[in-house]
Amino acid sequence: MNVFVTDVGYGALVIGLLIAAYTAVAAASGAMKGYPELLRSARNGVLVAFGLTTISSAALVYAFFSRDFGVKYVTQYSSRDLDPIFTFAAWWAGQAGSLLLWAWVLAMFAMIIVVQNKEQNRRLLPYATSIMMALLAFFLLVMIFAANPFERLPVTPADGEGLNPLLENFGMFFHPTTLYIGYVGFTVPFAFAMAALITRRLDDQWIRSTRRWTLFAWFFLGLGNLFGAQWAYVELGWGGYWGWDPVESASFMPWLTGTAYLHSVMIQQRRGMLKVWNMLLIIITFSLSIFGTLLTRSGILSSVHTFAQSAVGPMFMALIGVLLVFSIGLLLDRLALLKSENEIDSFVSREASFLLNNLLLVGAAFAVFWGTVFPLISEAVRGVKITVGPPFYNQVSAPIFLGMVILMGICPLIGWRKASTENLIRNFLYPLAGAILVAAALYFALFKEWYAILAFWALAFVMLTITLEFFRGARARHRATGQDYLSALGALIWANKPRYGGYIVHIGVIVLAIGVAASQFYSASVESNLQVGDSLSIKDYKVTFLGLSQYQTQSRHVISAAVEISQPGQKPFRMNSEKLFHKEHENPTTEVGIRTTALEDLYLILNGWENDGSASFKVLVNPMVVWIWIGGVILLVGTAVAFWPDARESRRFVAQQAVARREAVVPGV
Amino acid sequence: MFRILALIRLLAPIHSLTLIVAGPIRSLALIVAGLALFIFPTVALADTTQVDAISNELMCQCGCTMVVTSCECSTAAQMREVIQTQLGEGKTKTDILQYFVGQYGEAVLSAPTKEGFNLTAWITPFVGILAGLGLVYLILRAWLHHRRQVVQEVLPRFQADLNVYNDRIERELELYS
């Protein structure tokens, strides 16, 4: 039975490859030659490809649940005592399974696109489908020839090697999946952009059709990064949430360029400008998504040897090469058709400020990319291996991010075409003055460091511009309709969801940035070896060591240290930090103790212990970390608002439909 | 008494004080702690932050891609101990970093040095952004220039059209009023 299931799974991969390749060709040639039969066939091909990847995925999940250790992948990433929830998540714990998840999500998105566009985008859809199916074929090819999740071992072991204990966390559910949804999601706008280039239909139809997909992909990529940060914070036990690990950088880069794209398409929709730039941005973003998958899943960074041993890395490099040559070549060929419909009127305008914002976002992505590849460059030029780690990224990106924050205050409110002095004063005078007051207050009450003052000044400025904008809108509505302020605010947001959703997202980013700035600038740490009854002090906390205890669970041996925390004027409370020793794994993992308040987190790490019963701790106080997660939630709310169907948009859609029907009646138009 | 307490608070870094003991014992403890801090300005905490500052500039060598401050493996612990010992011997930060470079090579530093070829690592991102800024400026200026030319070409014609319309409005106003 087991062998049969995995054979079916593998067979579905092979047939899936054939179907995907056929569909890619059928959709493109059907559109080129105008054969409706071929297009119908391609449509069905997409559905079948989704069905087949679903069968493969189900087979792999079944192999995990039936503990089929004859399958190498199952042996590597699970064991008999693995919790059912994590047995499911083991699907994407390794390279081959991750690729299968990627392929499955891609096939699912292709299916949704096909169903969604039954009545619209008839000219763009076949090419977009073709591109997505070609990509699916690539992923299936990689699995079949280089990373087969169904590969069987010559001898079936009695038990598996188990899942890496660090992965046994709910982060394992949310972090990889959201990240992959983000990566794969960018395929859709990319495919439509290429379809627009191929068909020479270069109005903003392709942008409008993919607005939600872009937002969706961008949001999930951001969420994936945040989940990763949260996971690192609670599970990895080093007191931080972002370590500028190359894999983290890999998922941050497409998010940055995706953010740039999300903003600059607004200029194209509104003013018919920046067409070439938008094409370039989506090409870069998508290529970085593939690059991210490559970095995460090929082992290129952890060790050069694993990269060379597996064919996965070179195949992905080849894919990125082909993608870039194809898309840039196509773009160059159609350059003449991408002439801007308008020109910029003034340096002091929304268009110019958006350009600047784009420049900084892409610049930040470039800085991260440069840091990621610089070790290779150094080795090639000087023959010396060096490291580019957190201090580099923090120092280089700080001024860029500061500029970005300031622009976040300016961009949405500066006038289109040419901002009048009146517009500038109206929107920026109060926020600027308010932010200076905030900075002054911080300087006298809390801290003196100029860089922190500057950062919080910028954050306050943006927050005030947005607040003022909300207030003015609500007040205008209140005066016009007599609604109270709160319902006026609600109605305001509801009346223009993309715009106000965007503002809410900005608030989320600012709140998140406040958390990042505070915890980066003012975290404190103490390391100390304590006898039972001894205490250490950090900020106004007194941490007293109460003693060690140990206990056994099914798969691990746990050493637990208890401490009592007291603060002047507060009731003392207890906290624990544990070291977990796992059966199959040599290195113990740490379960940290975290006590969160709105102002700061107290973070307790048990480092080790001696035979005399003493234990060594590292205790950190990380200010305002909780605001990073709260900012993430606000981001979610804002994106949902922007995503929500909009009355104006649906009216526009009906009008489009009417045009499309007229086009269909008059042949050759 | 209050004044002394306030003075001690000013003198002593608050985060390194134990301020939790109640009543008169608390005052006494504060005075003692304050004097201790006054006499021995470098307490254990100051050492730890110095260790942190140095270990932040070093990569852990266990293969974790984390800085020594963050990694909790035995290698990192050992490296922190070495830093602690060398600090105790009176070595400076530069000496200690140099020692590790001698041991593990330049890759042990968590960021490229700011000298020689490594400077390109630091400068290139900003050169890139500045170049982009220059490019954007040139493009915008060209656009603006072109626009002005177009306006100059079109404006007379536009003005002529406008005159025609104005005349017509005037005529019709006269006609109907």
Short mmCIF file of C-alpha atoms in Angstrom, two decimals, chain A residues 116-337:
data_model
loop_
_atom_site.label_atom_id
_atom_site.label_comp_id
_atom_site.label_asym_id
_atom_site.label_seq_id
_atom_site.Cartn_x
_atom_site.Cartn_y
_atom_site.Cartn_z
CA GLN A 116 -11.34 34.18 -12.09
CA ASN A 117 -10.74 35.38 -15.63
CA LYS A 118 -13.31 33.28 -17.41
CA GLU A 119 -15.07 36.42 -18.60
CA GLN A 120 -12.24 38.92 -18.73
CA ASN A 121 -8.68 39.42 -19.84
CA ARG A 122 -9.20 37.01 -22.72
CA ARG A 123 -6.15 38.30 -24.53
CA LEU A 124 -3.74 38.40 -21.60
CA LEU A 125 -4.87 35.23 -19.88
CA PRO A 126 -3.49 32.58 -22.28
CA TYR A 127 0.02 34.01 -22.15
CA ALA A 128 -0.10 34.50 -18.40
CA THR A 129 -1.27 30.89 -18.03
CA SER A 130 1.47 29.74 -20.35
CA ILE A 131 4.16 31.45 -18.27
CA MET A 132 2.83 30.05 -15.00
CA MET A 133 2.62 26.55 -16.43
CA ALA A 134 6.15 26.77 -17.82
CA LEU A 135 7.31 27.69 -14.33
CA LEU A 136 5.33 24.81 -12.85
CA ALA A 137 6.96 22.48 -15.37
CA PHE A 138 10.34 23.74 -14.18
CA PHE A 139 9.57 22.99 -10.54
CA LEU A 140 8.28 19.52 -11.39
CA LEU A 141 11.38 18.93 -13.49
CA VAL A 142 13.64 19.88 -10.57
CA MET A 143 11.76 17.50 -8.31
CA ILE A 144 11.86 14.62 -10.75
CA PHE A 145 15.55 14.94 -11.60
CA ALA A 146 17.21 16.55 -8.62
CA ALA A 147 15.08 16.56 -5.48
CA ASN A 148 12.55 13.79 -5.53
CA PRO A 149 10.43 13.83 -2.36
CA PHE A 150 9.38 10.22 -3.02
CA GLU A 151 12.89 8.77 -3.31
CA ARG A 152 12.99 5.38 -1.53
CA LEU A 153 15.79 4.05 0.64
CA PRO A 154 17.30 0.64 -0.15
CA VAL A 155 16.59 -0.50 3.41
CA THR A 156 13.64 0.73 5.45
CA PRO A 157 14.81 1.94 8.88
CA ALA A 158 12.71 1.17 11.96
CA ASP A 159 12.31 4.83 12.86
CA GLY A 160 13.00 8.19 11.30
CA GLU A 161 15.63 10.73 12.25
CA GLY A 162 12.97 13.09 13.58
CA LEU A 163 12.17 16.69 12.90
CA ASN A 164 14.72 19.31 13.93
CA PRO A 165 13.43 20.34 17.39
CA LEU A 166 13.68 24.01 16.47
CA LEU A 167 11.03 23.39 13.84
CA GLU A 168 8.59 21.98 16.38
CA ASN A 169 6.93 25.30 16.94
CA PHE A 170 3.81 26.87 15.54
CA GLY A 171 6.06 29.22 13.67
CA MET A 172 6.79 26.20 11.49
CA PHE A 173 3.19 26.34 10.29
CA PHE A 174 2.98 30.01 9.60
CA HIS A 175 6.45 31.17 8.60
CA PRO A 176 7.33 28.94 5.62
CA THR A 177 3.80 28.78 4.26
CA THR A 178 3.17 32.53 4.31
CA LEU A 179 6.60 33.15 2.83
CA TYR A 180 5.95 30.70 -0.02
CA ILE A 181 2.51 32.14 -0.69
CA GLY A 182 4.26 35.51 -0.99
CA TYR A 183 7.00 34.21 -3.28
CA VAL A 184 4.58 32.31 -5.52
CA GLY A 185 2.05 35.15 -5.42
CA PHE A 186 4.43 37.45 -7.29
CA THR A 187 4.30 35.01 -10.18
CA VAL A 188 0.84 36.33 -11.06
CA PRO A 189 1.67 40.01 -11.64
CA PHE A 190 4.88 38.90 -13.35
CA ALA A 191 3.02 36.54 -15.69
CA PHE A 192 0.47 39.23 -16.54
CA ALA A 193 3.22 41.80 -17.13
CA MET A 194 4.92 39.45 -19.57
CA ALA A 195 1.57 38.71 -21.22
CA ALA A 196 1.03 42.44 -21.63
CA LEU A 197 4.46 42.78 -23.26
CA ILE A 198 3.87 39.81 -25.56
CA THR A 199 0.43 40.97 -26.67
CA ARG A 200 1.52 44.61 -26.82
CA ARG A 201 -1.53 45.53 -24.74
CA LEU A 202 0.41 47.90 -22.57
CA ASP A 203 -2.30 50.05 -21.06
CA ASP A 204 -2.80 49.62 -17.31
CA GLN A 205 -5.19 46.68 -17.75
CA TRP A 206 -2.57 44.17 -16.58
CA ILE A 207 -1.86 46.26 -13.52
CA ARG A 208 -5.51 46.63 -12.62
CA SER A 209 -6.16 42.92 -13.12
CA THR A 210 -3.34 42.00 -10.78
CA ARG A 211 -3.69 44.74 -8.15
CA ARG A 212 -5.15 42.34 -5.60
CA TRP A 213 -2.65 39.62 -6.40
CA THR A 214 0.21 42.03 -5.89
CA LEU A 215 -1.24 43.23 -2.62
CA PHE A 216 -1.84 39.63 -1.57
CA ALA A 217 1.70 38.48 -2.43
CA TRP A 218 3.26 41.56 -0.86
CA PHE A 219 1.25 41.11 2.30
CA PHE A 220 2.08 37.44 2.69
CA LEU A 221 5.76 38.04 2.06
CA GLY A 222 5.75 40.69 4.78
CA LEU A 223 3.76 38.45 7.08
CA GLY A 224 6.18 35.59 6.40
CA ASN A 225 9.06 37.80 7.48
CA LEU A 226 7.21 38.87 10.61
CA PHE A 227 6.29 35.31 11.53
CA GLY A 228 9.94 34.41 11.04
CA ALA A 229 10.97 37.23 13.35
CA GLN A 230 8.46 36.18 15.97
CA TRP A 231 9.57 32.57 15.72
CA ALA A 232 13.21 33.52 16.11
CA TYR A 233 12.32 35.67 19.09
CA VAL A 234 10.45 33.04 21.08
CA GLU A 235 12.15 29.87 19.87
CA LEU A 236 15.76 30.48 18.92
CA GLY A 237 16.45 31.99 22.30
CA TRP A 238 19.04 34.65 21.56
CA GLY A 239 16.88 37.60 22.49
CA GLY A 240 16.51 39.11 19.05
CA TYR A 241 14.06 38.85 16.20
CA TRP A 242 16.14 39.69 13.16
CA GLY A 243 19.71 38.54 12.63
CA TRP A 244 20.32 39.54 9.00
CA ASP A 245 20.84 35.91 8.22
CA PRO A 246 21.29 35.49 4.42
CA VAL A 247 18.03 33.57 4.29
CA GLU A 248 16.22 36.39 6.07
CA SER A 249 17.78 38.88 3.68
CA ALA A 250 16.62 36.72 0.79
CA SER A 251 12.99 37.14 1.77
CA PHE A 252 13.40 40.79 2.67
CA MET A 253 14.74 41.86 -0.74
CA PRO A 254 11.67 40.94 -2.84
CA TRP A 255 9.52 42.55 -0.16
CA LEU A 256 11.40 45.82 -0.58
CA THR A 257 11.20 45.84 -4.38
CA GLY A 258 7.60 44.59 -4.19
CA THR A 259 6.80 47.57 -1.97
CA ALA A 260 8.39 49.86 -4.56
CA TYR A 261 6.30 48.22 -7.29
CA LEU A 262 3.10 48.49 -5.27
CA HIS A 263 3.67 52.23 -5.03
CA SER A 264 4.92 53.04 -8.49
CA VAL A 265 2.03 51.29 -10.26
CA MET A 266 -0.18 53.94 -8.66
CA ILE A 267 1.67 56.54 -10.71
CA GLN A 268 1.12 54.54 -13.88
CA GLN A 269 -2.58 54.11 -13.15
CA ARG A 270 -3.07 57.72 -12.32
CA ARG A 271 -0.73 59.48 -14.73
CA GLY A 272 0.33 56.89 -17.31
CA MET A 273 3.98 57.30 -16.38
CA LEU A 274 6.84 55.03 -15.27
CA LYS A 275 5.73 52.16 -17.50
CA VAL A 276 9.21 50.80 -18.17
CA TRP A 277 10.18 51.23 -14.53
CA ASN A 278 7.15 49.23 -13.38
CA MET A 279 8.00 46.41 -15.78
CA LEU A 280 11.55 46.41 -14.45
CA LEU A 281 10.35 46.38 -10.86
CA ILE A 282 8.08 43.39 -11.30
CA ILE A 283 10.82 41.52 -13.17
CA ILE A 284 13.30 42.26 -10.37
CA THR A 285 10.79 41.37 -7.65
CA PHE A 286 9.90 38.08 -9.24
CA SER A 287 13.53 37.19 -9.92
CA LEU A 288 14.33 37.97 -6.29
CA SER A 289 11.48 35.69 -5.23
CA ILE A 290 13.07 32.86 -7.18
CA PHE A 291 16.47 33.88 -5.81
CA GLY A 292 14.97 33.74 -2.32
CA THR A 293 13.68 30.23 -2.94
CA LEU A 294 17.10 29.30 -4.24
CA LEU A 295 18.93 30.74 -1.22
CA THR A 296 16.56 29.14 1.25
CA ARG A 297 16.37 25.78 -0.36
CA SER A 298 19.58 25.01 -2.23
CA GLY A 299 22.03 25.18 0.63
CA ILE A 300 24.17 27.54 -1.45
CA LEU A 301 24.93 29.63 1.60
CA SER A 302 25.25 27.14 4.40
CA SER A 303 27.86 25.25 2.48
CA VAL A 304 29.27 25.46 -0.98
CA HIS A 305 29.54 21.68 -1.02
CA THR A 306 25.86 20.91 -0.69
CA PHE A 307 25.25 23.38 -3.47
CA ALA A 308 27.67 21.63 -5.78
CA GLN A 309 26.45 18.15 -4.90
CA SER A 310 22.84 18.83 -5.71
CA ALA A 311 21.69 19.85 -9.15
CA VAL A 312 18.98 22.05 -7.61
CA GLY A 313 21.19 25.14 -7.21
CA PRO A 314 22.54 25.18 -10.79
CA MET A 315 19.04 24.52 -12.16
CA PHE A 316 17.67 27.52 -10.27
CA MET A 317 20.57 29.69 -11.39
CA ALA A 318 19.78 28.68 -14.95
CA LEU A 319 16.12 29.52 -14.39
CA ILE A 320 16.95 33.00 -13.09
CA GLY A 321 19.26 33.53 -16.07
CA VAL A 322 16.60 32.47 -18.56
CA LEU A 323 13.93 34.55 -16.83
CA LEU A 324 16.08 37.66 -16.87
CA VAL A 325 17.17 37.27 -20.49
CA PHE A 326 13.62 36.53 -21.64
CA SER A 327 11.90 39.31 -19.71
CA ILE A 328 14.48 42.05 -20.20
CA GLY A 329 14.81 41.12 -23.88
CA LEU A 330 11.06 41.34 -24.31
CA LEU A 331 10.99 44.64 -22.46
CA LEU A 332 13.72 46.11 -24.67
CA ASP A 333 11.91 44.96 -27.78
CA ARG A 334 8.68 46.68 -26.71
CA LEU A 335 10.36 49.79 -25.36
CA ALA A 336 8.85 52.04 -28.01
CA LEU A 337 5.34 51.02 -26.93
#
